[in-house]
C-alpha cells in the first residue's frame, strides 16, 4: 500500500488533553495513537505504558505522499 | 527566510503570520512587552541585554548558558538518544538533590511545581503502565511545544524530544524540569522559572508566534513538508490521555501536529 493510501486511512481528530494533564485544555488537532498504530505501526511506540506518536515517521509518510501526488500530477 | 529561535520571542507582533488564525485565547499583542511591574512577568529586554541576570537561577549557568545547558542535558541523558532505557549516572543523584525519591518501586507521588505544572510519579493508575513515574505531562507538553519550535534553531536539535519526555515520564523535580528547559534554551528555562504559571502558561502565547512562523514558511501542501525539518519523535497521542475526541474540524493550537492532521484531512476530503 502506498504512503498516500496509508495516510488516507488515518483519521484526524480534535481533542483536549485531560484536565489533570493540561489544565488549560485548549482544543487541539492530531491523531489517536491507537488508530495510527493500526495503519502505520512503526509510527507509534510505547513509553512507560503510554503510546506516543513518532512525528518523524509520519512526516516521512507525508513526504512520500507528496512525491506520489507530484508524480501523478505530472503524468 | 531565516528565522532564529530568538525571533519567536522578539519578532514584531504585526509580523506577517500568513494564514495563521489567532486562537481564541490570545488576548494581547504585546505579550512579550509586558511591564513586569504590572504583570509579574519578566523583563525580556533586561535578559537579552544582560544574560547574567539568570545566573543562579539555573545553578552554574552563566554567560554561555545554552552550551552549558546542552552539555548538562547531554550528560544527564547520557547522550543515548531516544528509545533506550538507560539512565544517566546523574539521574538518581539529581532526583535526590531535588528532594524526590530515588526508589523506583515507590507508590505514586505528586508535586505541584507551579499553578499549572504538576509532576506525577509512580502508581500507574490513570495512564496504565505502573512503572516508575507515570507522567509529567504539563511540563512535558511544554517541552513538546518547544521541540516543535526547535526547527528554527540548529543549536536546539542536539537532543530529541523523547530525551526530555523520557526524563519527564520518569519523574523529574522542579529543578530538573528547569534544567531540561535550560538545556533547550536558557530563555525557556527562565520562562518556566519566572513566568507566572510557568512554561505551560507562557507557551500558550508563544504558540501563537511559533504557529505564525510555521505557517509563513509552510504554505500549502508542500509547505507542510518543507517547513518543518526536525520534527519531534514523541507526541502524546494516546487516547487515554484525551477527552472530547471528535473528527477534526477545528483547533485552537496550531502546531506541527495540527498541520499534519489538517493535511491528512485534506487528503481524505480530496480523494
PDB file of C-alpha atoms in Angstrom, chain B residues 86-235:
ATOM      1  CA  UNK B  86      19.442   3.702  30.031  1.00  0.00           C
ATOM      2  CA  UNK B  87      19.668   6.369  32.638  1.00  0.00           C
ATOM      3  CA  UNK B  88      22.295   8.932  33.150  1.00  0.00           C
ATOM      4  CA  UNK B  89      24.635   8.394  36.030  1.00  0.00           C
ATOM      5  CA  UNK B  90      23.277  11.704  37.273  1.00  0.00           C
ATOM      6  CA  UNK B  91      19.662  10.610  37.399  1.00  0.00           C
ATOM      7  CA  UNK B  92      19.362   9.411  40.969  1.00  0.00           C
ATOM      8  CA  UNK B  93      21.812  11.997  42.149  1.00  0.00           C
ATOM      9  CA  UNK B  94      19.780  14.821  40.646  1.00  0.00           C
ATOM     10  CA  UNK B  95      16.491  13.394  41.825  1.00  0.00           C
ATOM     11  CA  UNK B  96      17.816  13.180  45.332  1.00  0.00           C
ATOM     12  CA  UNK B  97      19.039  16.762  45.108  1.00  0.00           C
ATOM     13  CA  UNK B  98      15.520  17.749  44.112  1.00  0.00           C
ATOM     14  CA  UNK B  99      14.046  16.068  47.131  1.00  0.00           C
ATOM     15  CA  UNK B 100      12.480  13.278  45.111  1.00  0.00           C
ATOM     16  CA  UNK B 101      12.663   9.612  45.990  1.00  0.00           C
ATOM     17  CA  UNK B 102      15.080   7.534  44.012  1.00  0.00           C
ATOM     18  CA  UNK B 103      13.359   4.292  44.804  1.00  0.00           C
ATOM     19  CA  UNK B 104      11.540   3.347  41.596  1.00  0.00           C
ATOM     20  CA  UNK B 105       9.195   0.944  43.329  1.00  0.00           C
ATOM     21  CA  UNK B 106       7.728   3.706  45.442  1.00  0.00           C
ATOM     22  CA  UNK B 107       3.986   4.278  45.189  1.00  0.00           C
ATOM     23  CA  UNK B 108       2.564   7.256  43.341  1.00  0.00           C
ATOM     24  CA  UNK B 109       3.512  10.785  44.266  1.00  0.00           C
ATOM     25  CA  UNK B 110       2.572  14.224  43.090  1.00  0.00           C
ATOM     26  CA  UNK B 111       4.397  17.510  43.274  1.00  0.00           C
ATOM     27  CA  UNK B 112       2.907  20.864  42.306  1.00  0.00           C
ATOM     28  CA  UNK B 113       5.681  22.815  40.665  1.00  0.00           C
ATOM     29  CA  UNK B 114       3.646  25.848  39.729  1.00  0.00           C
ATOM     30  CA  UNK B 115      -0.067  26.651  39.499  1.00  0.00           C
ATOM     31  CA  UNK B 116      -0.217  24.951  36.120  1.00  0.00           C
ATOM     32  CA  UNK B 117       2.609  22.455  36.221  1.00  0.00           C
ATOM     33  CA  UNK B 118       2.392  19.331  38.286  1.00  0.00           C
ATOM     34  CA  UNK B 119       4.596  16.299  38.418  1.00  0.00           C
ATOM     35  CA  UNK B 120       3.307  12.774  38.737  1.00  0.00           C
ATOM     36  CA  UNK B 121       5.298   9.701  39.521  1.00  0.00           C
ATOM     37  CA  UNK B 122       4.702   6.038  40.092  1.00  0.00           C
ATOM     38  CA  UNK B 123       1.451   4.272  40.678  1.00  0.00           C
ATOM     39  CA  UNK B 124       0.247   3.803  37.134  1.00  0.00           C
ATOM     40  CA  UNK B 125      -3.483   4.237  37.546  1.00  0.00           C
ATOM     41  CA  UNK B 126      -4.959   6.591  35.012  1.00  0.00           C
ATOM     42  CA  UNK B 127      -2.341   6.107  32.384  1.00  0.00           C
ATOM     43  CA  UNK B 128      -1.633   2.435  32.922  1.00  0.00           C
ATOM     44  CA  UNK B 129       1.937   1.387  32.825  1.00  0.00           C
ATOM     45  CA  UNK B 130       2.509   1.332  36.516  1.00  0.00           C
ATOM     46  CA  UNK B 131       6.219   1.724  36.160  1.00  0.00           C
ATOM     47  CA  UNK B 132       8.470   4.140  37.854  1.00  0.00           C
ATOM     48  CA  UNK B 133       6.956   7.513  37.226  1.00  0.00           C
ATOM     49  CA  UNK B 134       3.875   7.899  35.121  1.00  0.00           C
ATOM     50  CA  UNK B 135       3.527  11.387  33.792  1.00  0.00           C
ATOM     51  CA  UNK B 136       4.778  14.892  33.977  1.00  0.00           C
ATOM     52  CA  UNK B 137       2.643  15.891  31.108  1.00  0.00           C
ATOM     53  CA  UNK B 138       2.176  19.601  31.662  1.00  0.00           C
ATOM     54  CA  UNK B 139       5.903  20.107  31.795  1.00  0.00           C
ATOM     55  CA  UNK B 140       6.492  17.590  29.079  1.00  0.00           C
ATOM     56  CA  UNK B 141       3.907  19.245  26.928  1.00  0.00           C
ATOM     57  CA  UNK B 142       5.732  22.466  27.317  1.00  0.00           C
ATOM     58  CA  UNK B 143       8.862  20.764  26.148  1.00  0.00           C
ATOM     59  CA  UNK B 144       6.890  19.244  23.326  1.00  0.00           C
ATOM     60  CA  UNK B 145       5.755  22.671  22.230  1.00  0.00           C
ATOM     61  CA  UNK B 146       9.291  23.879  22.370  1.00  0.00           C
ATOM     62  CA  UNK B 147      10.543  20.941  20.462  1.00  0.00           C
ATOM     63  CA  UNK B 148       8.196  21.878  17.695  1.00  0.00           C
ATOM     64  CA  UNK B 149       9.886  25.220  17.539  1.00  0.00           C
ATOM     65  CA  UNK B 150      13.347  23.733  17.644  1.00  0.00           C
ATOM     66  CA  UNK B 151      13.453  23.503  13.886  1.00  0.00           C
ATOM     67  CA  UNK B 152      14.215  27.198  13.796  1.00  0.00           C
ATOM     68  CA  UNK B 153      17.367  26.837  15.832  1.00  0.00           C
ATOM     69  CA  UNK B 154      20.004  24.266  14.897  1.00  0.00           C
ATOM     70  CA  UNK B 155      21.512  24.511  18.346  1.00  0.00           C
ATOM     71  CA  UNK B 156      18.352  23.066  19.800  1.00  0.00           C
ATOM     72  CA  UNK B 157      18.382  19.969  17.650  1.00  0.00           C
ATOM     73  CA  UNK B 158      21.108  18.215  19.572  1.00  0.00           C
ATOM     74  CA  UNK B 159      18.656  16.296  21.687  1.00  0.00           C
ATOM     75  CA  UNK B 160      15.404  14.767  20.624  1.00  0.00           C
ATOM     76  CA  UNK B 161      12.138  15.482  22.294  1.00  0.00           C
ATOM     77  CA  UNK B 162      11.946  11.982  23.583  1.00  0.00           C
ATOM     78  CA  UNK B 163      15.066  12.540  25.599  1.00  0.00           C
ATOM     79  CA  UNK B 164      13.227  15.182  27.536  1.00  0.00           C
ATOM     80  CA  UNK B 165       9.938  13.332  27.526  1.00  0.00           C
ATOM     81  CA  UNK B 166      11.627  10.258  28.842  1.00  0.00           C
ATOM     82  CA  UNK B 167      13.028  12.200  31.713  1.00  0.00           C
ATOM     83  CA  UNK B 168       9.646  13.770  32.320  1.00  0.00           C
ATOM     84  CA  UNK B 169       7.928  10.419  32.292  1.00  0.00           C
ATOM     85  CA  UNK B 170      10.392   9.103  34.798  1.00  0.00           C
ATOM     86  CA  UNK B 171       9.552  11.933  37.126  1.00  0.00           C
ATOM     87  CA  UNK B 172      11.765  14.967  37.419  1.00  0.00           C
ATOM     88  CA  UNK B 173      11.681  17.553  40.129  1.00  0.00           C
ATOM     89  CA  UNK B 174      11.253  21.228  39.547  1.00  0.00           C
ATOM     90  CA  UNK B 175      14.952  21.872  39.342  1.00  0.00           C
ATOM     91  CA  UNK B 176      15.381  19.219  36.727  1.00  0.00           C
ATOM     92  CA  UNK B 177      12.475  20.379  34.645  1.00  0.00           C
ATOM     93  CA  UNK B 178      14.057  23.789  34.646  1.00  0.00           C
ATOM     94  CA  UNK B 179      17.390  22.324  33.736  1.00  0.00           C
ATOM     95  CA  UNK B 180      15.831  20.392  30.889  1.00  0.00           C
ATOM     96  CA  UNK B 181      14.329  23.613  29.645  1.00  0.00           C
ATOM     97  CA  UNK B 182      17.601  25.413  30.098  1.00  0.00           C
ATOM     98  CA  UNK B 183      19.112  22.601  28.074  1.00  0.00           C
ATOM     99  CA  UNK B 184      16.856  23.532  25.189  1.00  0.00           C
ATOM    100  CA  UNK B 185      17.224  27.247  25.547  1.00  0.00           C
ATOM    101  CA  UNK B 186      18.151  29.375  28.536  1.00  0.00           C
ATOM    102  CA  UNK B 187      15.373  31.812  27.853  1.00  0.00           C
ATOM    103  CA  UNK B 188      12.888  28.975  28.054  1.00  0.00           C
ATOM    104  CA  UNK B 189      14.304  27.939  31.371  1.00  0.00           C
ATOM    105  CA  UNK B 190      13.739  31.466  32.507  1.00  0.00           C
ATOM    106  CA  UNK B 191      10.188  31.337  31.239  1.00  0.00           C
ATOM    107  CA  UNK B 192       9.462  28.283  33.295  1.00  0.00           C
ATOM    108  CA  UNK B 193      11.021  29.758  36.377  1.00  0.00           C
ATOM    109  CA  UNK B 194       9.803  33.314  36.244  1.00  0.00           C
ATOM    110  CA  UNK B 195       6.637  33.465  34.222  1.00  0.00           C
ATOM    111  CA  UNK B 196       3.510  33.276  36.378  1.00  0.00           C
ATOM    112  CA  UNK B 197       2.046  29.848  35.847  1.00  0.00           C
ATOM    113  CA  UNK B 198       5.255  28.504  34.429  1.00  0.00           C
ATOM    114  CA  UNK B 199       6.099  27.435  30.943  1.00  0.00           C
ATOM    115  CA  UNK B 200       2.692  25.988  30.169  1.00  0.00           C
ATOM    116  CA  UNK B 201       1.039  29.364  30.537  1.00  0.00           C
ATOM    117  CA  UNK B 202       3.725  31.174  28.628  1.00  0.00           C
ATOM    118  CA  UNK B 203       3.641  28.717  25.757  1.00  0.00           C
ATOM    119  CA  UNK B 204       0.002  29.366  25.108  1.00  0.00           C
ATOM    120  CA  UNK B 205       1.149  32.717  23.877  1.00  0.00           C
ATOM    121  CA  UNK B 206       4.389  31.528  22.351  1.00  0.00           C
ATOM    122  CA  UNK B 207       2.404  29.077  20.247  1.00  0.00           C
ATOM    123  CA  UNK B 208       0.802  31.969  18.507  1.00  0.00           C
ATOM    124  CA  UNK B 209       4.169  33.183  17.316  1.00  0.00           C
ATOM    125  CA  UNK B 210       5.510  29.728  16.580  1.00  0.00           C
ATOM    126  CA  UNK B 211       2.419  28.859  14.613  1.00  0.00           C
ATOM    127  CA  UNK B 212       2.828  32.054  12.698  1.00  0.00           C
ATOM    128  CA  UNK B 213       6.360  31.193  11.766  1.00  0.00           C
ATOM    129  CA  UNK B 214       5.318  27.728  10.706  1.00  0.00           C
ATOM    130  CA  UNK B 215       2.545  28.973   8.524  1.00  0.00           C
ATOM    131  CA  UNK B 216       4.664  31.676   6.990  1.00  0.00           C
ATOM    132  CA  UNK B 217       7.252  29.125   5.995  1.00  0.00           C
ATOM    133  CA  UNK B 218       4.890  26.369   5.098  1.00  0.00           C
ATOM    134  CA  UNK B 219       2.033  27.439   2.955  1.00  0.00           C
ATOM    135  CA  UNK B 220       0.132  24.875   1.016  1.00  0.00           C
ATOM    136  CA  UNK B 221       0.570  21.159   0.824  1.00  0.00           C
ATOM    137  CA  UNK B 222       4.270  21.252   0.015  1.00  0.00           C
ATOM    138  CA  UNK B 223       4.981  23.643   2.802  1.00  0.00           C
ATOM    139  CA  UNK B 224       3.855  21.224   5.435  1.00  0.00           C
ATOM    140  CA  UNK B 225       6.795  19.086   4.468  1.00  0.00           C
ATOM    141  CA  UNK B 226       9.328  21.750   3.661  1.00  0.00           C
ATOM    142  CA  UNK B 227       8.831  23.983   6.617  1.00  0.00           C
ATOM    143  CA  UNK B 228       9.408  21.519   9.416  1.00  0.00           C
ATOM    144  CA  UNK B 229      12.751  19.822   9.190  1.00  0.00           C
ATOM    145  CA  UNK B 230      13.282  18.380  12.613  1.00  0.00           C
ATOM    146  CA  UNK B 231      10.006  17.076  13.868  1.00  0.00           C
ATOM    147  CA  UNK B 232       9.806  15.607  17.308  1.00  0.00           C
ATOM    148  CA  UNK B 233       9.811  11.920  17.958  1.00  0.00           C
ATOM    149  CA  UNK B 234       7.416  11.544  20.824  1.00  0.00           C
ATOM    150  CA  UNK B 235       3.975  13.095  20.734  1.00  0.00           C
TER     151      UNK B 235
END
